[in-house]
Coordinates of C-alpha atoms in Angstrom, one line a residue:
Chain O
M268 CA 43.8 55.6 36.3
V269 CA 44.4 55.2 40.0
T270 CA 43.5 51.9 41.4
K271 CA 41.2 51.5 44.4
T272 CA 44.0 50.3 46.7
E273 CA 46.2 53.2 45.8
E274 CA 43.4 55.6 46.3
T275 CA 42.6 54.4 49.9
Q276 CA 46.4 54.3 50.6
L277 CA 46.5 57.9 49.5
N278 CA 43.6 59.1 51.5
R279 CA 44.9 57.3 54.5
L280 CA 48.3 59.0 54.2
E281 CA 46.7 62.3 53.6
N282 CA 44.7 62.1 56.8
Q283 CA 47.7 61.0 58.8
V284 CA 49.9 63.8 57.5
D285 CA 47.1 66.5 57.9
N286 CA 46.6 65.5 61.6
G287 CA 50.0 66.0 62.4
G288 CA 51.3 62.5 62.2
G289 CA 54.5 61.8 60.3
G290 CA 55.0 60.4 56.8
A291 CA 55.0 63.6 54.8
W292 CA 57.8 62.2 52.6
E293 CA 55.9 59.0 51.8
Y294 CA 52.9 61.1 51.0
L295 CA 54.7 63.3 48.6
C296 CA 56.3 60.3 46.9
L297 CA 52.9 58.5 46.5
V298 CA 51.4 61.7 45.0
K299 CA 54.2 62.0 42.6
K300 CA 54.0 58.3 41.5
L301 CA 50.1 58.5 40.9
K302 CA 50.4 61.9 39.3
V303 CA 47.5 63.2 41.3
R304 CA 46.9 66.9 41.6
R305 CA 47.0 68.1 45.3
P306 CA 48.9 71.4 45.0
D307 CA 47.8 72.9 48.4
K308 CA 48.9 69.8 50.4
V309 CA 52.0 69.2 48.4
L310 CA 53.0 72.8 49.0
R311 CA 52.3 72.8 52.7
H312 CA 54.0 69.5 53.5
G313 CA 56.9 70.1 51.0
L314 CA 57.7 73.4 52.4
S315 CA 57.7 72.1 56.0
I316 CA 60.3 69.5 54.9
L317 CA 62.4 71.9 52.8
N318 CA 62.6 74.5 55.4
D319 CA 64.0 72.2 58.0
P320 CA 67.7 71.7 57.3
K321 CA 67.8 68.4 59.1
K322 CA 64.9 66.9 57.2
R323 CA 66.5 68.2 54.0
S324 CA 69.8 66.5 54.5
A325 CA 68.0 63.3 55.5
L326 CA 66.6 63.2 51.9
G327 CA 69.9 63.1 50.3
P328 CA 69.9 63.3 46.4
D329 CA 65.9 63.2 46.5
V330 CA 65.8 66.7 47.7
W331 CA 66.1 68.1 44.1
T332 CA 63.0 66.2 43.0
L333 CA 61.2 67.5 46.0
Y334 CA 62.2 71.0 45.0
E335 CA 60.9 70.4 41.5
Q336 CA 57.6 69.0 42.9
V337 CA 57.1 71.8 45.4
S338 CA 57.8 74.4 42.7
I339 CA 55.1 73.1 40.4
A340 CA 52.6 72.9 43.3
A341 CA 53.5 76.5 44.2
M342 CA 52.7 77.7 40.6
D343 CA 49.5 75.7 40.8
C344 CA 48.5 77.7 43.9
Q345 CA 49.9 81.0 42.5
C346 CA 52.6 81.4 45.1
L347 CA 55.1 82.6 42.5
D348 CA 57.8 83.8 44.9
V349 CA 58.0 80.3 46.5
A350 CA 58.3 78.8 43.1
K351 CA 61.0 81.2 42.1
D352 CA 63.0 80.5 44.9
C353 CA 62.9 76.8 44.4
I354 CA 63.8 77.3 40.8
K355 CA 66.6 79.4 41.8
V356 CA 68.0 76.8 44.1
L357 CA 67.7 74.2 41.4
Q358 CA 69.4 76.4 38.8
K359 CA 72.3 76.9 41.1
Q360 CA 72.6 73.0 41.4
F361 CA 72.0 72.1 37.8
P362 CA 73.0 75.0 35.6
E363 CA 72.2 73.8 32.1
S364 CA 69.6 71.3 32.7
K365 CA 66.6 70.7 30.5
R366 CA 64.2 69.9 33.4
V367 CA 65.0 73.3 35.1
G368 CA 64.5 75.0 31.7
R369 CA 61.1 73.4 31.5
L370 CA 60.3 74.6 35.0
E371 CA 61.3 78.2 34.0
G372 CA 59.1 78.0 31.2
I373 CA 56.2 76.8 33.3
L374 CA 57.0 79.9 35.6
L375 CA 56.6 82.2 32.7
E376 CA 53.4 80.5 31.8
A377 CA 52.2 80.9 35.4
K378 CA 52.9 84.7 35.3
G379 CA 50.8 85.0 32.2
L380 CA 53.7 86.0 29.8
W381 CA 52.6 83.7 27.0
A382 CA 54.9 85.0 24.4
E383 CA 58.1 84.6 26.5
A384 CA 56.9 81.1 27.5
E385 CA 56.3 80.1 24.0
K386 CA 59.8 81.2 22.9
A387 CA 61.3 79.4 25.9
Y388 CA 59.5 76.2 24.8
S389 CA 60.4 76.6 21.1
S390 CA 64.1 76.9 21.9
L391 CA 64.0 74.0 24.3
L392 CA 62.2 71.9 21.7
E393 CA 64.9 72.6 19.1
D394 CA 67.3 70.8 21.3
N395 CA 65.1 67.8 22.2
P396 CA 62.3 67.6 19.6
L397 CA 60.9 64.4 21.1
D398 CA 60.0 65.6 24.7
P399 CA 56.3 65.0 25.2
V400 CA 56.0 67.4 28.3
L401 CA 57.2 70.2 26.2
H402 CA 54.9 69.6 23.4
K403 CA 52.0 69.3 25.9
R404 CA 52.9 72.6 27.6
R405 CA 52.7 74.3 24.4
V406 CA 49.3 73.0 23.7
A407 CA 48.4 74.2 27.2
I408 CA 49.6 77.8 26.4
A409 CA 47.5 77.9 23.3
K410 CA 44.4 76.6 25.2
A411 CA 44.9 79.1 28.0
Q412 CA 45.0 81.9 25.6
G413 CA 41.8 80.7 24.2
N414 CA 43.4 80.0 20.8
F415 CA 41.7 76.7 20.2
P416 CA 42.5 76.2 16.6
T417 CA 46.3 76.5 17.2
A418 CA 46.0 74.1 20.1
I419 CA 44.2 71.5 18.0
E420 CA 46.9 71.9 15.3
W421 CA 49.7 71.4 17.7
L422 CA 47.9 68.5 19.5
N423 CA 47.4 66.8 16.2
K424 CA 51.1 67.2 15.2
Y425 CA 52.0 65.7 18.6
L426 CA 49.7 62.7 18.1
E427 CA 51.1 62.0 14.6
T428 CA 54.3 60.9 16.5
F429 CA 52.9 59.9 19.8
M430 CA 49.9 58.2 18.8
A431 CA 49.5 55.9 21.8
D432 CA 49.1 58.6 24.3
H433 CA 45.6 58.3 25.5
D434 CA 45.6 61.4 27.6
A435 CA 46.4 63.5 24.6
W436 CA 43.6 61.9 22.7
R437 CA 41.2 62.6 25.6
E438 CA 42.3 66.2 25.7
L439 CA 41.7 66.5 22.0
A440 CA 38.2 65.0 22.3
E441 CA 37.3 67.7 24.9
I442 CA 38.6 70.5 22.9
Y443 CA 36.6 69.2 19.9
V444 CA 33.5 68.9 22.0
S445 CA 33.9 72.5 23.3
L446 CA 34.2 73.6 19.7
Q447 CA 31.2 71.5 18.6
M448 CA 33.2 69.5 16.1
Y449 CA 31.4 66.3 17.0
K450 CA 32.5 64.1 14.3
Q451 CA 36.2 64.6 15.1
A452 CA 35.4 64.1 18.8
A453 CA 33.7 60.8 18.1
F454 CA 36.8 59.6 16.3
C455 CA 39.0 60.5 19.4
Y456 CA 36.5 58.8 21.7
E457 CA 36.7 55.8 19.6
E458 CA 40.4 55.7 20.0
L459 CA 40.2 56.0 23.7
I460 CA 37.7 53.1 23.7
L461 CA 40.0 51.0 21.6
S462 CA 42.9 51.6 24.0
Q463 CA 40.8 51.1 27.3
P464 CA 37.6 49.3 26.5
T465 CA 36.7 48.7 30.1
V466 CA 36.5 52.3 31.3
P467 CA 32.8 53.3 31.3
L468 CA 33.5 57.0 31.1
Y469 CA 34.6 56.9 27.4
H470 CA 31.6 54.8 26.4
L471 CA 29.4 57.3 28.0
A472 CA 31.1 60.3 26.5
Y473 CA 31.0 58.6 23.1
A474 CA 27.4 57.9 23.4
D475 CA 26.7 61.6 24.4
V476 CA 28.5 62.7 21.4
L477 CA 26.7 60.3 19.0
Y478 CA 23.4 61.4 20.5
T479 CA 24.2 65.0 19.9
L480 CA 25.1 64.4 16.3
G481 CA 21.6 63.1 15.6
G482 CA 20.3 61.0 12.9
V483 CA 18.7 57.4 13.4
D484 CA 21.9 55.5 12.9
N485 CA 23.7 57.5 15.5
I486 CA 21.1 57.4 18.0
L487 CA 20.8 53.7 17.7
L488 CA 24.5 53.4 18.1
A489 CA 24.3 55.8 21.1
K490 CA 21.8 53.6 22.7
K491 CA 24.1 50.6 22.4
Y492 CA 26.9 52.5 24.0
Y493 CA 24.6 53.7 26.9
A494 CA 23.7 50.1 27.2
S495 CA 27.4 49.1 27.5
T496 CA 27.9 51.7 30.0
I497 CA 25.2 50.3 32.1
D498 CA 26.7 47.0 31.9
L499 CA 30.1 48.2 32.8
T500 CA 28.9 50.2 35.9
G501 CA 26.4 47.7 37.1
G502 CA 23.4 49.8 36.5
K503 CA 24.4 52.6 38.8
N504 CA 25.2 55.3 36.4
T505 CA 22.2 57.7 36.3
K506 CA 23.3 59.5 33.1
A507 CA 23.4 56.4 31.1
L508 CA 20.0 55.4 32.3
F509 CA 18.5 58.7 31.2
G510 CA 20.4 58.3 28.0
I511 CA 18.7 55.1 27.3
C512 CA 15.2 56.6 27.9
L513 CA 16.1 59.7 25.8
C514 CA 17.4 57.5 22.9
S515 CA 14.5 55.3 22.9
S516 CA 12.0 58.1 22.8
A517 CA 14.1 59.8 20.0
I518 CA 14.2 56.6 18.0
A519 CA 10.4 56.2 18.4
Q520 CA 9.9 59.8 17.2
L521 CA 12.1 59.6 14.2
T522 CA 10.7 56.3 13.0
K523 CA 7.2 57.1 13.5
G524 CA 6.0 56.6 10.0
R525 CA 8.1 53.6 9.3
N526 CA 7.5 50.3 10.7
K527 CA 10.9 49.4 12.3
E528 CA 11.3 46.1 13.9
D529 CA 14.6 46.8 15.6
K530 CA 13.2 45.8 18.9
E531 CA 16.2 43.7 20.0
S532 CA 15.7 45.0 23.5
P533 CA 12.1 46.1 23.9
E534 CA 12.1 46.2 27.7
L535 CA 15.3 48.2 28.0
Q536 CA 13.5 51.5 28.2
S537 CA 10.9 50.4 30.8
L538 CA 13.7 48.8 32.8
A539 CA 15.8 51.8 32.6
A540 CA 12.8 54.0 33.8
A541 CA 12.0 51.6 36.5
A542 CA 15.7 51.8 37.8
L543 CA 15.6 55.5 37.6
E544 CA 12.7 55.7 39.8
K545 CA 14.1 53.3 42.2
D546 CA 17.3 55.4 42.4
Y547 CA 15.4 58.5 42.9
K548 CA 13.2 57.0 45.5
Q549 CA 16.4 56.2 47.4
R550 CA 18.5 59.3 46.9
A551 CA 16.2 62.3 46.1
P552 CA 12.7 61.5 46.9
A553 CA 11.7 65.2 46.7
K554 CA 12.3 65.0 43.0
L555 CA 10.5 61.8 42.3
L556 CA 7.5 63.7 41.0
L557 CA 9.5 65.6 38.5
L558 CA 11.1 62.3 37.2
T559 CA 7.9 60.5 36.7
S560 CA 6.3 63.4 34.8
A561 CA 9.4 63.8 32.7
L562 CA 9.4 60.0 31.8
K563 CA 5.7 60.1 31.0
S564 CA 6.2 63.0 28.7
L565 CA 9.2 61.0 27.1
K566 CA 7.1 57.9 26.6
T567 CA 4.0 59.6 25.1
S568 CA 5.9 61.9 22.8
Chain L
M288 CA 75.5 20.2 49.9
V289 CA 78.7 21.7 48.5
S290 CA 80.1 22.2 52.0
Q291 CA 79.4 18.5 52.8
L292 CA 81.5 17.7 49.8
Y293 CA 84.4 19.6 51.1
D294 CA 84.2 18.1 54.6
K295 CA 86.4 15.1 55.5
T296 CA 85.6 11.7 54.4
L297 CA 82.2 11.8 52.8
S298 CA 80.9 8.8 51.0
F299 CA 79.1 9.4 47.9
R300 CA 76.4 6.8 48.5
T301 CA 75.6 7.8 52.2
P302 CA 75.8 11.5 52.4
F303 CA 74.6 11.8 55.9
T304 CA 76.8 9.4 57.9
P305 CA 79.2 11.1 60.2
N306 CA 82.7 11.1 59.2
Q307 CA 85.0 8.5 60.5
K308 CA 88.5 9.3 59.6
P309 CA 89.5 12.6 60.8
H310 CA 92.6 13.3 58.7
K311 CA 92.5 14.7 55.1
Q312 CA 92.8 12.2 52.3
K313 CA 93.2 12.9 48.6
R314 CA 91.8 9.7 47.4
K315 CA 89.7 7.2 49.2
K316 CA 88.6 3.8 48.2
S317 CA 85.2 2.6 49.3
K318 CA 85.6 -0.3 51.8
S319 CA 83.0 -2.8 51.1
S320 CA 83.3 -4.6 47.8
T321 CA 79.7 -5.7 47.9
H322 CA 78.8 -2.2 47.3
R323 CA 80.8 -2.1 44.2
H324 CA 79.0 -5.0 42.6
R325 CA 76.3 -2.9 41.4
H326 CA 78.5 -0.3 40.0
R327 CA 81.3 -2.4 38.6
Y328 CA 80.2 -1.7 35.0
R329 CA 80.9 1.9 35.6
A330 CA 84.1 1.8 37.3
S331 CA 85.0 5.3 37.1
M332 CA 81.8 6.3 38.9
A333 CA 82.7 4.5 41.9
E334 CA 85.5 6.5 43.3
D335 CA 84.7 9.5 45.3
L336 CA 87.2 12.2 45.4
V337 CA 87.5 14.1 48.5
L338 CA 88.6 17.6 47.8
D339 CA 90.7 19.7 50.0
T340 CA 88.8 22.4 52.0
A341 CA 91.4 24.7 50.9
I342 CA 90.0 24.7 47.4
R343 CA 86.8 26.0 48.7
D344 CA 88.4 28.8 50.7
W345 CA 91.0 29.9 48.2
V346 CA 89.3 29.3 44.7
L347 CA 85.6 29.2 44.8
I348 CA 84.9 31.9 47.2
P349 CA 87.5 34.4 46.0
L350 CA 86.4 33.8 42.5
S351 CA 82.8 34.6 43.3
V352 CA 83.7 37.6 45.3
V353 CA 86.0 39.0 42.5
M354 CA 83.3 38.5 39.9
V355 CA 80.8 40.5 42.2
L356 CA 83.2 43.2 42.6
I357 CA 84.0 43.4 38.9
G358 CA 80.2 43.5 38.2
I359 CA 79.7 46.5 40.5
L360 CA 82.7 48.2 39.1
R361 CA 81.3 47.8 35.6
Y362 CA 77.9 49.1 36.6
F363 CA 79.4 52.4 37.9
V364 CA 81.7 52.7 35.0
S365 CA 78.8 52.3 32.6
K366 CA 76.9 54.9 34.5
L367 CA 79.7 57.4 34.2
M368 CA 80.4 56.7 30.5
R369 CA 76.7 56.7 29.4
S370 CA 76.0 59.5 26.9
S371 CA 72.4 60.5 26.7
Q372 CA 71.0 58.9 23.8
V373 CA 68.9 61.1 21.5
P374 CA 66.0 59.0 20.5
D375 CA 65.4 58.7 16.9
P376 CA 62.0 60.2 15.9
K377 CA 61.3 57.5 13.4
I378 CA 61.9 54.8 16.0
V379 CA 59.7 56.5 18.5
K380 CA 56.9 56.9 16.0
E381 CA 57.2 53.3 15.0
G382 CA 57.0 52.1 18.4
Q383 CA 53.9 54.2 19.0
V384 CA 52.3 53.0 15.8
I385 CA 52.8 49.5 16.8
V386 CA 51.2 50.1 20.2
R387 CA 48.2 51.8 18.5
A388 CA 47.8 48.9 16.0
R389 CA 47.9 46.5 18.9
N390 CA 45.1 48.5 20.8
L391 CA 43.2 48.4 17.6
R392 CA 43.4 44.6 17.4
A393 CA 42.6 44.2 21.1
G394 CA 39.6 46.6 21.2
A395 CA 38.2 45.9 17.7
N396 CA 35.0 44.5 18.8
F397 CA 34.1 47.6 20.8
I398 CA 33.8 50.0 17.9
S399 CA 31.4 50.0 15.1
P400 CA 32.4 48.0 11.9
K401 CA 32.6 51.2 9.7
S402 CA 35.2 52.7 12.0
F403 CA 37.0 49.6 12.4
R404 CA 37.3 49.1 8.6
A405 CA 38.4 52.8 8.3
R406 CA 41.2 52.3 10.7
R407 CA 42.3 49.0 9.2
V408 CA 42.8 50.7 5.9
Y409 CA 44.6 53.5 7.4
F410 CA 47.1 51.1 8.9
C411 CA 47.3 48.5 6.1
N412 CA 46.9 50.4 2.9
E413 CA 49.2 49.4 0.2
E414 CA 50.6 52.8 -0.7
N415 CA 50.7 54.8 2.4
G416 CA 49.5 52.7 5.2
L417 CA 51.3 53.2 8.4
L418 CA 52.2 49.6 8.7
H419 CA 53.2 48.9 5.2
V420 CA 57.2 48.7 4.8
P421 CA 58.3 48.8 1.3
K422 CA 60.8 46.0 0.6
G423 CA 63.8 48.3 0.1
Q424 CA 63.5 49.9 3.4
A425 CA 63.7 46.6 5.4
Q426 CA 67.3 46.0 4.4
N427 CA 68.3 49.5 5.0
A428 CA 67.6 49.6 8.7
Q429 CA 70.6 47.4 9.8
A430 CA 72.9 49.1 7.3
Q431 CA 71.9 52.5 8.4
M432 CA 72.5 51.4 12.0
F433 CA 76.1 50.6 11.4
S434 CA 76.9 53.6 9.3
D435 CA 75.5 56.1 11.8
P436 CA 78.6 57.2 13.7
N437 CA 76.9 58.0 16.9
M438 CA 75.1 54.8 17.3
A439 CA 78.1 52.7 16.2
M440 CA 80.2 54.4 18.9
D441 CA 77.5 53.8 21.5
M442 CA 77.3 50.1 20.5
M443 CA 81.1 49.8 20.5
K444 CA 81.4 51.3 24.0
K445 CA 78.7 49.0 25.3
N446 CA 80.4 46.1 23.8
L447 CA 83.7 47.0 25.1
S448 CA 82.6 47.5 28.6
M449 CA 81.1 44.0 28.3
I450 CA 83.9 42.2 26.5
I451 CA 87.1 43.4 28.3
P452 CA 86.3 42.6 31.9
Q453 CA 85.0 39.1 30.7
T454 CA 88.1 38.5 28.8
L455 CA 90.5 39.6 31.5
T456 CA 88.8 37.6 34.2
F457 CA 88.6 34.5 32.1
A458 CA 92.3 34.7 31.3
W459 CA 93.0 35.3 35.0
V460 CA 91.1 32.1 35.9
N461 CA 92.9 30.1 33.4
F462 CA 96.2 31.3 34.3
F463 CA 95.9 30.9 38.2
F464 CA 93.2 28.3 38.7
S465 CA 93.9 25.6 36.2
G466 CA 95.1 22.1 36.6
F467 CA 93.2 20.8 39.5
V468 CA 89.7 19.7 40.2
A469 CA 87.6 22.6 41.8
A470 CA 84.1 21.4 42.3
K471 CA 81.8 18.5 41.9
I472 CA 78.5 18.9 40.0
P473 CA 75.7 17.2 41.9
F474 CA 74.2 15.5 38.9
P475 CA 75.9 13.0 36.5
L476 CA 76.9 14.1 33.1
T477 CA 77.9 12.4 29.8
Q478 CA 81.3 12.2 28.5
R479 CA 80.8 14.9 25.9
F480 CA 81.1 17.6 28.5
R481 CA 84.5 16.4 29.6
S482 CA 86.5 18.7 27.1
M483 CA 84.4 21.7 28.1
L484 CA 84.4 21.3 31.9
Q485 CA 87.7 19.7 32.7
N486 CA 90.1 21.6 30.6
G487 CA 93.0 21.7 33.1
I488 CA 92.6 18.2 34.4
D489 CA 94.5 15.8 32.1
L490 CA 93.3 12.6 33.7
S491 CA 90.7 10.9 31.5
T492 CA 89.4 8.6 34.2
V493 CA 88.1 11.2 36.6
D494 CA 84.4 11.5 36.5
V495 CA 83.0 14.2 34.4
S496 CA 81.1 15.6 37.4
Y497 CA 84.4 16.8 38.9
V498 CA 85.0 20.1 37.0
S499 CA 87.7 22.6 36.9
S500 CA 87.5 26.3 37.9
R501 CA 86.6 27.3 34.4
S502 CA 83.2 26.0 34.7
W503 CA 82.8 27.7 38.1
Y504 CA 83.6 30.9 36.4
F505 CA 80.9 30.3 33.8
L506 CA 78.5 29.3 36.4
N507 CA 79.0 32.6 38.2
L508 CA 78.9 34.6 35.0
F509 CA 75.3 33.5 34.3
G510 CA 74.2 32.9 37.9
L511 CA 75.1 36.3 39.4
R512 CA 72.8 38.1 37.2
G513 CA 70.0 37.6 39.8
L514 CA 72.3 38.8 42.6
F515 CA 73.1 41.9 40.7
S516 CA 69.5 42.7 40.0
L517 CA 69.0 42.6 43.9
I518 CA 72.0 44.7 44.6
L519 CA 72.0 47.2 42.0
G520 CA 68.2 47.6 41.1
E521 CA 66.7 46.5 37.9
E522 CA 68.7 48.4 35.2
N523 CA 72.3 47.1 35.5
A524 CA 74.9 47.0 32.8
T525 CA 75.8 43.4 33.7
D526 CA 72.8 41.9 31.9
D527 CA 75.1 40.7 29.2
T528 CA 73.2 37.8 27.9
Q529 CA 70.1 39.8 27.6
R530 CA 71.7 42.6 25.8
M531 CA 73.6 40.1 23.4
M532 CA 70.1 38.6 22.5
Q533 CA 68.7 42.1 22.1
M534 CA 71.4 43.3 19.8
S535 CA 71.3 40.4 17.4
G536 CA 67.8 41.1 16.7
F537 CA 68.1 44.8 16.6
G538 CA 68.5 45.8 13.0
F539 CA 65.4 44.0 11.8
D540 CA 63.2 44.7 14.8
P541 CA 61.2 47.7 13.6
S542 CA 60.4 46.6 10.1
K543 CA 59.8 42.9 11.2
S544 CA 57.3 43.9 14.0
L545 CA 55.5 46.3 11.7
G546 CA 55.0 43.6 9.1
A547 CA 53.8 41.2 11.8
E548 CA 51.3 43.7 13.1
K549 CA 50.1 44.4 9.5
D550 CA 49.5 40.7 9.0
S551 CA 47.7 40.1 12.2
L552 CA 45.4 43.1 11.5
D553 CA 44.7 41.8 8.1
I554 CA 43.6 38.6 9.5
I555 CA 41.2 40.0 12.2
Q556 CA 37.5 39.5 11.7
H557 CA 35.3 42.1 13.2
E558 CA 32.7 40.8 15.5
W559 CA 30.5 43.6 16.7
A560 CA 30.1 43.2 20.3
L561 CA 27.9 45.9 21.2
P562 CA 24.4 44.5 20.4
K563 CA 25.3 41.9 23.0
F564 CA 25.7 44.7 25.4
E565 CA 22.1 45.8 25.2
Q566 CA 20.9 42.4 26.3
R567 CA 23.4 42.5 29.1
A568 CA 22.3 45.7 30.3
E569 CA 18.8 44.4 30.3
T570 CA 19.7 41.6 32.6
V571 CA 21.7 44.0 34.8
L572 CA 18.8 46.3 35.2
K573 CA 16.4 43.4 35.8
D574 CA 18.4 42.3 38.7
L575 CA 18.6 45.9 39.9
V576 CA 14.9 46.6 39.6
G577 CA 13.2 43.3 40.2

């Protein structure tokens, strides 16, 4: 995750470079370090550096990493000729390189030639079976083709070896959710919460999945996780507030007959509703009526 | 401080008085006998040797310079000779397992008891748990390491690049720079260090603080690490002592840490932290609304 200081620095550099000030190279380095995705800007500023032979020689040996970065950005923007030129330059310089082979594979992917790309990756993987990027590109191919079961299978195999890679767990969770395999998705989210317990996103997603699964226990659990999200975000997360209201009303519905005394936090629902109303009053007063009627129907149902 | 030592007459007891006698002296007796009263019981301590400035110019500084240059040379040679190491899949997997087990320990209180227990069984199960290392395998690791030709070659290469320059420099220092006092250590030492630090000096009455150039060599050997990390960046091949420590613990490393993780996982008590969160959310919202 990008920290706040880095984010402000990135924005500042971006503004500076966009408005014609210098510092394109620092901007590109920062983008690369933080692994953010800004293909159009990278492409524009990267090409401005590469097409100027003076600036190119000023970079020294870093010019090759710049070529790599620009070629990936070009493929992201679908400027495939630019990408091809960059890769050709890199190939001339580093003939038998694994990294250049990887770039060629990505180019095949960008052109949509899935079979060739897969063949290229498999042959590269034979030589170095432990390259995480290659594994992930294979999964990306399967996903782009819409072949989710294969993607899941390969991602699982990848995670058997690299089980501490939380990005991969996140990807797997999203694929499971899109395929409605909620139990497995819940497991993946638990992994994410274990590795990064202070990120409210994962708590929220986990709570959503639990609520979707249904059943009293799951909804109780979901309510707890919505509460933890509220705690982690200081009450500002609208989705969590709604989640609390929905959970409480669902619990009340499901346990209508039985006398459950699980009111460990009886005021939570009313507080959440009040917070929601306050928020709407501030930000979207036009929809306030909708909100109050929805909340009323929740309470009475 | 060191330069003051090598200036002209410098008394040990009053380091900041300006010097009086301009010409060089090899040995100087302190003038007032009253001063020596206090120190008579330690007669050897009372003499201060004044050392020739030539020693500083021609021994200490060239030795340091030579060691820095050799270190830089070794860095570049190691870069050239470094073969790309194919990471062993088993070791990678074990590393990741350890990280995941550690995460489980750290975040155990954030997931429900059922899932925590399920994961704990997955890791610590007696038959096929991930962290369980059967007894036979633990010994194998080191034996395997030495029998694997590639890894043995790599280790030998690294060893050689470390040992040969060290040995050569040490022999050079011993040959050329022995037999005289090279430096004075600013703090007093016991007599035990005499054999180690004063190897070329055959006078037994000289204070142990006066050392030969061999000790300057060792001082440089360990002290220049900081300088190298400044000049050459973090990863440099001159981190000898660190590497030596790493290698001695290498063979047992994976299985030991797995066992350690398993034990700590077994110990952990699960304290379900989520119910507390509901109360905390309540207070947060109360502040927000009210």
